[in-house]
Amino acid sequence: MTRDERVEWASGVRVTTKETCLVLDPSRRGGFDRKTHRFISHAHADHTQCFSTPGPKYATKSTRMIYEGLHKRPIADLKEIRVKHPVKLDDVEVTPINAGHMLGSIQFKIATPNKTLLYTGDLNCVDTLTTSRAENVECDMLLIEATFGKPYYIFPDREATYAKIVDWATQRAREGYIPTFHVYAAGKAQEIVRLFNIYTRLPVVASPVVSAANEAYNREGVKLSYEKSELINEENSSHQTPYVYVTTTSDSLVPEKSEKAVATGWALGYTTNRFASFPLSSHADFRQLVEFVRATKAKTVYVFTGFGDVFASYLQKKLEIDARALPSEIQKKLVEFKH
């Protein structure tokens, strides 16, 4: 085993071998050699910074469709990849694995000449109305996101949360209000749309940016029924109440008599009475993260995002795993593979 093989934090996870260099979910646009292979786990904005830069990029078809629908421009130099179809890069093999986070989201299993590394990206370990749960695979080294890696964050049963969302929205509609969900445009919005399609007869109206992501889901076989809304004020809108309105977290252009709701894992810690909040997350909770780590049988675990220190400490004490939080310093070396 040589010192040519290493893993580093360089505004993203960089894996370097004697013949290959790749970066997973780079969080900056520039600073990488044009020969560096960039692998993107999903279409959320904090993972797609490099899509506007030159050089080889790898993502699923769904990720490409969502990104191009939201940004109205094509991605240059993109190579589409498919789940469980390995990509061979000289002395490295990269296999996309379903991550369950949103349509097209993937983990990366990376086989180097000496190690097997699994990078999860954002991770969800339960089935939803629009995604299948993340797949477990075994590895030597695991790099796992821990957005909710604190024991406090144990989400209620998803079906129970679905029921509470529907009950709240139908009651608001009966009272003459328009239940309005402020959620992520890609991922959570489509789950909310499909929820009302399946469990109610309430029409769904989607804001323009949500509609753009909806179209990608429909083309990929996740059927969503909704109306597009370019103008939603009551005096000019053709939409008849009652209906459910789905928009983004930052949208202030909402219907008159709207009643706001959010759907996020962070709702477990909310104490506000200003709007309704439901703990519906596209991330794994603490208990699911622990079980995922167990299933990988990883000898070394690096934790990034959220409660990295807390989760790594738990893995060390309870599972006796060599675990630590991912360093945040740019170019900070994680490990050199040695005998």
Tab-separated table of C-alpha atoms in Angstrom:
chain	number	residue	atom	x	y	z
A	1	MET	CA	0.000	0.000	0.000
A	2	THR	CA	1.359	3.428	-0.939
A	3	ARG	CA	1.073	6.976	0.261
A	4	ASP	CA	-0.383	7.908	-3.128
A	5	GLU	CA	-3.776	6.783	-1.894
A	6	ARG	CA	-5.589	9.176	0.427
A	7	VAL	CA	-8.862	10.855	1.365
A	8	GLU	CA	-9.013	14.571	2.141
A	9	TRP	CA	-11.491	17.337	2.862
A	10	ALA	CA	-11.187	19.976	0.112
A	11	SER	CA	-14.580	21.748	0.067
A	12	GLY	CA	-15.933	18.301	-0.578
A	13	VAL	CA	-14.469	14.844	-0.093
A	14	ARG	CA	-11.496	14.288	-2.378
A	15	VAL	CA	-10.251	10.766	-3.076
A	16	THR	CA	-6.832	10.481	-4.680
A	17	THR	CA	-5.022	7.371	-5.865
A	18	LYS	CA	-1.900	6.916	-7.948
A	19	GLU	CA	-3.888	7.330	-11.191
A	20	THR	CA	-7.178	9.051	-10.291
A	21	CYS	CA	-8.537	12.117	-8.498
A	22	LEU	CA	-12.223	12.591	-7.765
A	23	VAL	CA	-14.241	14.960	-5.573
A	24	LEU	CA	-17.624	14.147	-4.040
A	25	ASP	CA	-20.177	16.978	-3.778
A	26	PRO	CA	-17.712	19.885	-4.072
A	27	SER	CA	-19.126	22.930	-2.286
A	28	ARG	CA	-17.288	25.456	-4.411
A	29	ARG	CA	-17.305	26.203	-8.123
A	30	GLY	CA	-13.578	26.484	-8.806
A	31	GLY	CA	-10.170	25.426	-7.573
A	32	PHE	CA	-10.096	21.944	-9.128
A	33	ASP	CA	-8.015	20.662	-12.000
A	34	ARG	CA	-10.031	20.115	-15.179
A	35	LYS	CA	-9.094	16.440	-15.002
A	36	THR	CA	-10.628	16.030	-11.539
A	37	HIS	CA	-13.763	13.898	-11.699
A	38	ARG	CA	-16.684	15.532	-9.850
A	39	PHE	CA	-19.429	13.255	-8.512
A	40	ILE	CA	-22.721	14.872	-7.440
A	41	SER	CA	-25.062	12.988	-5.092
A	42	HIS	CA	-28.306	14.912	-5.718
A	43	ALA	CA	-29.896	18.100	-7.038
A	44	HIS	CA	-30.106	20.330	-3.963
A	45	ALA	CA	-28.307	23.649	-4.401
A	46	ASP	CA	-25.657	23.049	-1.738
A	47	HIS	CA	-24.470	20.004	-3.683
A	48	THR	CA	-24.534	21.332	-7.261
A	49	GLN	CA	-22.090	24.260	-7.185
A	50	CYS	CA	-19.758	22.665	-9.711
A	51	PHE	CA	-22.423	22.134	-12.379
A	52	SER	CA	-21.597	25.559	-13.828
A	53	THR	CA	-17.870	24.801	-14.161
A	54	PRO	CA	-15.879	22.993	-16.881
A	55	GLY	CA	-14.557	19.500	-16.375
A	56	PRO	CA	-16.027	15.985	-16.103
A	57	LYS	CA	-19.093	15.697	-13.877
A	58	TYR	CA	-21.173	12.658	-12.918
A	59	ALA	CA	-24.788	12.572	-11.738
A	60	THR	CA	-27.989	10.629	-12.320
A	61	LYS	CA	-30.433	11.490	-15.070
A	62	SER	CA	-32.981	12.582	-12.467
A	63	THR	CA	-30.484	14.956	-10.860
A	64	ARG	CA	-29.721	16.473	-14.245
A	65	MET	CA	-33.412	16.898	-15.088
A	66	ILE	CA	-34.242	18.570	-11.769
A	67	TYR	CA	-31.250	20.907	-11.932
A	68	GLU	CA	-31.850	21.923	-15.537
A	69	GLY	CA	-35.555	22.414	-14.864
A	70	LEU	CA	-34.864	24.734	-11.937
A	71	HIS	CA	-31.980	26.658	-13.516
A	72	LYS	CA	-33.172	26.698	-17.140
A	73	ARG	CA	-29.741	25.823	-18.510
A	74	PRO	CA	-27.974	22.607	-19.499
A	75	ILE	CA	-25.044	21.077	-17.619
A	76	ALA	CA	-21.897	20.863	-19.738
A	77	ASP	CA	-19.560	17.855	-19.602
A	78	LEU	CA	-22.058	15.755	-17.644
A	79	LYS	CA	-21.893	11.978	-17.725
A	80	GLU	CA	-25.109	10.342	-16.559
A	81	ILE	CA	-24.718	7.466	-14.131
A	82	ARG	CA	-27.151	4.799	-12.955
A	83	VAL	CA	-27.709	3.060	-9.651
A	84	LYS	CA	-25.626	-0.146	-9.321
A	85	HIS	CA	-23.827	0.511	-12.609
A	86	PRO	CA	-20.128	0.959	-11.740
A	87	VAL	CA	-18.032	3.715	-13.316
A	88	LYS	CA	-14.436	2.654	-13.985
A	89	LEU	CA	-11.793	5.387	-13.705
A	90	ASP	CA	-8.324	3.896	-14.185
A	91	ASP	CA	-7.541	2.314	-10.780
A	92	VAL	CA	-10.820	3.355	-9.087
A	93	GLU	CA	-14.347	2.003	-9.462
A	94	VAL	CA	-17.310	4.136	-8.357
A	95	THR	CA	-20.709	2.487	-7.885
A	96	PRO	CA	-23.838	4.633	-7.355
A	97	ILE	CA	-26.116	3.324	-4.589
A	98	ASN	CA	-29.620	4.621	-3.809
A	99	ALA	CA	-29.589	7.185	-0.954
A	100	GLY	CA	-33.369	7.620	-0.529
A	101	HIS	CA	-33.081	11.391	0.027
A	102	MET	CA	-34.927	12.597	-3.085
A	103	LEU	CA	-35.444	11.575	-6.695
A	104	GLY	CA	-32.069	10.648	-8.195
A	105	SER	CA	-30.113	10.874	-4.933
A	106	ILE	CA	-27.240	8.442	-4.549
A	107	GLN	CA	-24.420	7.281	-2.326
A	108	PHE	CA	-21.021	6.479	-3.803
A	109	LYS	CA	-19.234	3.201	-3.123
A	110	ILE	CA	-15.613	3.731	-4.126
A	111	ALA	CA	-13.266	0.798	-4.586
A	112	THR	CA	-9.580	1.766	-4.684
A	113	PRO	CA	-6.740	-0.746	-5.025
A	114	ASN	CA	-6.581	-0.983	-1.223
A	115	LYS	CA	-9.881	0.058	0.352
A	116	THR	CA	-13.629	0.292	-0.086
A	117	LEU	CA	-15.103	3.650	0.887
A	118	LEU	CA	-18.780	4.563	1.121
A	119	TYR	CA	-19.858	8.215	0.924
A	120	THR	CA	-23.547	8.663	1.721
A	121	GLY	CA	-24.315	12.251	0.797
A	122	ASP	CA	-27.701	13.171	2.300
A	123	LEU	CA	-29.411	10.017	3.465
A	124	ASN	CA	-32.927	8.778	4.187
A	125	CYS	CA	-33.533	5.302	5.586
A	126	VAL	CA	-37.332	4.923	5.284
A	127	ASP	CA	-39.665	4.643	2.304
A	128	THR	CA	-41.603	7.769	1.384
A	129	LEU	CA	-44.346	8.504	-1.126
A	130	THR	CA	-41.745	9.488	-3.729
A	131	THR	CA	-38.563	7.559	-2.812
A	132	SER	CA	-37.334	4.164	-1.666
A	133	ARG	CA	-35.180	3.915	1.433
A	134	ALA	CA	-31.393	4.030	1.222
A	135	GLU	CA	-29.632	0.768	0.514
A	136	ASN	CA	-27.063	-0.585	2.962
A	137	VAL	CA	-23.727	-1.797	1.622
A	138	GLU	CA	-20.630	-2.964	3.481
A	139	CYS	CA	-17.401	-0.967	3.358
A	140	ASP	CA	-14.042	-0.444	5.075
A	141	MET	CA	-14.456	3.301	5.564
A	142	LEU	CA	-17.739	5.208	5.857
A	143	LEU	CA	-18.284	8.942	5.388
A	144	ILE	CA	-21.813	9.648	6.573
A	145	GLU	CA	-23.944	12.769	6.894
A	146	ALA	CA	-25.426	13.317	10.337
A	147	THR	CA	-27.839	16.202	9.911
A	148	PHE	CA	-29.935	14.730	12.717
A	149	GLY	CA	-27.152	12.842	14.473
A	150	LYS	CA	-28.298	13.705	17.996
A	151	PRO	CA	-30.423	11.390	20.212
A	152	TYR	CA	-33.108	14.053	20.519
A	153	TYR	CA	-34.022	13.658	16.858
A	154	ILE	CA	-36.191	10.554	16.684
A	155	PHE	CA	-38.933	11.144	14.141
A	156	PRO	CA	-42.484	9.863	14.624
A	157	ASP	CA	-43.883	7.246	12.287
A	158	ARG	CA	-44.121	8.749	8.811
A	159	GLU	CA	-47.707	7.597	8.261
A	160	ALA	CA	-48.745	9.326	11.488
A	161	THR	CA	-47.135	12.557	10.301
A	162	TYR	CA	-48.868	12.221	6.936
A	163	ALA	CA	-52.197	11.892	8.752
A	164	LYS	CA	-51.570	15.018	10.850
A	165	ILE	CA	-50.680	17.030	7.745
A	166	VAL	CA	-53.852	15.944	5.967
A	167	ASP	CA	-56.032	16.598	9.032
A	168	TRP	CA	-54.614	20.096	9.477
A	169	ALA	CA	-54.955	21.020	5.806
A	170	THR	CA	-58.491	19.705	5.368
A	171	GLN	CA	-59.633	21.522	8.508
A	172	ARG	CA	-58.108	24.804	7.286
A	173	ALA	CA	-59.789	24.293	3.906
A	174	ARG	CA	-63.184	23.729	5.568
A	175	GLU	CA	-62.724	27.014	7.405
A	176	GLY	CA	-62.158	28.852	4.136
A	177	TYR	CA	-58.365	29.153	4.337
A	178	ILE	CA	-55.767	27.990	1.842
A	179	PRO	CA	-53.276	25.615	3.497
A	180	THR	CA	-49.895	26.756	2.193
A	181	PHE	CA	-46.769	24.616	2.539
A	182	HIS	CA	-43.372	26.317	2.475
A	183	VAL	CA	-40.878	23.546	1.686
A	184	TYR	CA	-37.827	22.748	-0.439
A	185	ALA	CA	-38.693	23.102	-4.118
A	186	ALA	CA	-37.176	19.743	-5.019
A	187	GLY	CA	-37.802	16.687	-2.870
A	188	LYS	CA	-40.076	17.737	-0.024
A	189	ALA	CA	-42.486	19.665	-2.268
A	190	GLN	CA	-43.144	16.603	-4.416
A	191	GLU	CA	-43.788	14.447	-1.373
A	192	ILE	CA	-46.375	16.982	-0.157
A	193	VAL	CA	-48.033	17.123	-3.593
A	194	ARG	CA	-48.251	13.340	-3.799
A	195	LEU	CA	-49.555	13.126	-0.233
A	196	PHE	CA	-52.596	15.224	-1.114
A	197	ASN	CA	-53.025	13.445	-4.447
A	198	ILE	CA	-53.270	10.067	-2.676
A	199	TYR	CA	-55.130	10.864	0.545
A	200	THR	CA	-57.461	13.754	-0.356
A	201	ARG	CA	-59.506	15.236	-3.154
A	202	LEU	CA	-58.079	18.690	-2.587
A	203	PRO	CA	-56.534	20.169	-5.749
A	204	VAL	CA	-52.876	21.151	-5.454
A	205	VAL	CA	-51.484	24.386	-6.855
A	206	ALA	CA	-47.695	24.695	-7.174
A	207	SER	CA	-45.558	27.802	-7.437
A	208	PRO	CA	-43.457	28.158	-10.629
A	209	VAL	CA	-40.229	26.814	-9.134
A	210	VAL	CA	-42.003	23.860	-7.505
A	211	SER	CA	-43.747	23.150	-10.819
A	212	ALA	CA	-40.365	22.982	-12.563
A	213	ALA	CA	-39.206	20.247	-10.181
A	214	ASN	CA	-42.606	18.510	-10.408
A	215	GLU	CA	-42.168	18.174	-14.158
A	216	ALA	CA	-38.913	16.273	-13.689
A	217	TYR	CA	-40.598	13.896	-11.244
A	218	ASN	CA	-43.450	13.257	-13.672
A	219	ARG	CA	-41.036	12.525	-16.516
A	220	GLU	CA	-39.231	10.045	-14.283
A	221	GLY	CA	-42.458	8.176	-13.475
A	222	VAL	CA	-43.411	9.727	-10.116
A	223	LYS	CA	-46.889	10.891	-11.049
A	224	LEU	CA	-48.002	14.189	-9.546
A	225	SER	CA	-51.306	15.949	-10.135
A	226	TYR	CA	-51.148	19.729	-9.719
A	227	GLU	CA	-51.902	23.058	-11.329
A	228	LYS	CA	-49.232	25.590	-12.173
A	229	SER	CA	-49.656	29.040	-10.694
A	230	GLU	CA	-47.934	32.072	-12.158
A	231	LEU	CA	-50.296	34.519	-10.425
A	232	ILE	CA	-51.972	33.517	-7.200
A	233	ASN	CA	-53.680	36.551	-5.719
A	234	GLU	CA	-57.372	35.922	-5.262
A	235	GLU	CA	-58.651	38.733	-7.477
A	236	ASN	CA	-56.901	37.438	-10.598
A	237	SER	CA	-56.386	33.736	-9.965
A	238	SER	CA	-58.450	31.165	-11.833
A	239	HIS	CA	-57.977	28.629	-9.078
A	240	GLN	CA	-61.056	27.851	-7.056
A	241	THR	CA	-60.868	27.314	-3.334
A	242	PRO	CA	-60.425	25.086	-1.519
A	243	TYR	CA	-56.981	24.003	-2.664
A	244	VAL	CA	-53.548	23.331	-1.226
A	245	TYR	CA	-50.730	25.651	-2.230
A	246	VAL	CA	-47.140	24.342	-2.310
A	247	THR	CA	-44.291	26.806	-2.560
A	248	THR	CA	-40.730	27.368	-1.373
A	249	THR	CA	-39.378	28.286	2.032
A	250	SER	CA	-38.573	31.874	1.013
A	251	ASP	CA	-41.698	32.674	-1.007
A	252	SER	CA	-43.662	35.671	0.296
A	253	LEU	CA	-46.130	35.791	-2.607
A	254	VAL	CA	-48.904	33.635	-1.183
A	255	PRO	CA	-52.697	33.553	-1.583
A	256	GLU	CA	-54.925	35.735	0.525
A	257	LYS	CA	-56.296	33.866	3.541
A	258	SER	CA	-53.401	31.442	3.387
A	259	GLU	CA	-52.437	29.445	6.477
A	260	LYS	CA	-48.709	28.672	6.591
A	261	ALA	CA	-47.186	25.286	7.325
A	262	VAL	CA	-43.681	23.864	7.157
A	263	ALA	CA	-42.596	20.230	6.931
A	264	THR	CA	-39.069	19.590	8.175
A	265	GLY	CA	-37.198	17.434	10.646
A	266	TRP	CA	-36.275	20.586	12.545
A	267	ALA	CA	-39.946	20.917	13.510
A	268	LEU	CA	-39.208	18.641	16.473
A	269	GLY	CA	-37.547	21.639	18.093
A	270	TYR	CA	-40.054	24.324	17.064
A	271	THR	CA	-42.053	26.151	19.733
A	272	THR	CA	-43.714	28.765	17.517
A	273	ASN	CA	-47.463	29.310	17.320
A	274	ARG	CA	-47.144	31.483	14.192
A	275	PHE	CA	-47.539	28.588	11.785
A	276	ALA	CA	-48.103	24.841	11.697
A	277	SER	CA	-45.017	22.626	11.660
A	278	PHE	CA	-44.679	18.922	10.948
A	279	PRO	CA	-41.553	16.771	11.554
A	280	LEU	CA	-41.390	15.332	8.049
A	281	SER	CA	-37.778	14.909	6.984
A	282	SER	CA	-35.916	13.620	3.953
A	283	HIS	CA	-32.968	12.773	6.217
A	284	ALA	CA	-32.410	9.794	8.500
A	285	ASP	CA	-33.040	10.395	12.184
A	286	PHE	CA	-30.587	9.441	14.934
A	287	ARG	CA	-31.811	5.877	15.378
A	288	GLN	CA	-31.777	5.212	11.624
A	289	LEU	CA	-28.247	6.595	11.306
A	290	VAL	CA	-26.977	4.260	14.016
A	291	GLU	CA	-28.546	1.231	12.355
A	292	PHE	CA	-27.148	2.273	8.987
A	293	VAL	CA	-23.629	2.476	10.418
A	294	ARG	CA	-24.010	-0.983	11.996
A	295	ALA	CA	-25.074	-2.482	8.681
A	296	THR	CA	-22.047	-1.152	6.790
A	297	LYS	CA	-19.619	-2.928	9.178
A	298	ALA	CA	-17.216	-0.048	8.566
A	299	LYS	CA	-13.989	-0.095	10.556
A	300	THR	CA	-13.576	3.683	10.334
A	301	VAL	CA	-16.368	6.276	10.238
A	302	TYR	CA	-16.108	9.959	9.430
A	303	VAL	CA	-19.178	12.099	10.174
A	304	PHE	CA	-20.070	15.313	8.386
A	305	THR	CA	-22.922	17.847	8.577
A	306	GLY	CA	-25.034	18.628	11.617
A	307	PHE	CA	-24.087	17.038	14.920
A	308	GLY	CA	-20.839	15.445	13.769
A	309	ASP	CA	-19.063	15.532	17.132
A	310	VAL	CA	-22.090	14.190	19.012
A	311	PHE	CA	-22.726	11.344	16.599
A	312	ALA	CA	-19.068	10.355	16.327
A	313	SER	CA	-18.768	10.290	20.124
A	314	TYR	CA	-21.827	8.033	20.379
A	315	LEU	CA	-20.387	5.602	17.813
A	316	GLN	CA	-17.108	5.479	19.727
A	317	LYS	CA	-18.682	4.843	23.115
A	318	LYS	CA	-21.647	2.629	22.251
A	319	LEU	CA	-20.504	0.779	19.143
A	320	GLU	CA	-16.744	0.942	19.829
A	321	ILE	CA	-16.115	2.142	16.284
A	322	ASP	CA	-13.200	4.334	15.255
A	323	ALA	CA	-15.358	7.394	14.514
A	324	ARG	CA	-14.668	11.109	14.334
A	325	ALA	CA	-16.194	14.293	12.957
A	326	LEU	CA	-14.979	15.351	9.536
A	327	PRO	CA	-12.515	18.260	9.834
A	328	SER	CA	-13.874	21.525	8.485
A	329	GLU	CA	-10.552	23.105	7.500
A	330	ILE	CA	-9.973	23.362	3.774
A	331	GLN	CA	-7.370	20.854	2.540
A	332	LYS	CA	-7.319	19.118	5.938
A	333	LYS	CA	-6.078	15.590	5.442
A	334	LEU	CA	-8.376	12.866	6.791
A	335	VAL	CA	-6.282	9.809	6.352
A	336	GLU	CA	-3.489	8.215	4.361
A	337	PHE	CA	-4.068	4.540	3.826
A	338	LYS	CA	-1.236	2.551	5.411
A	339	HIS	CA	-0.401	-1.077	6.181
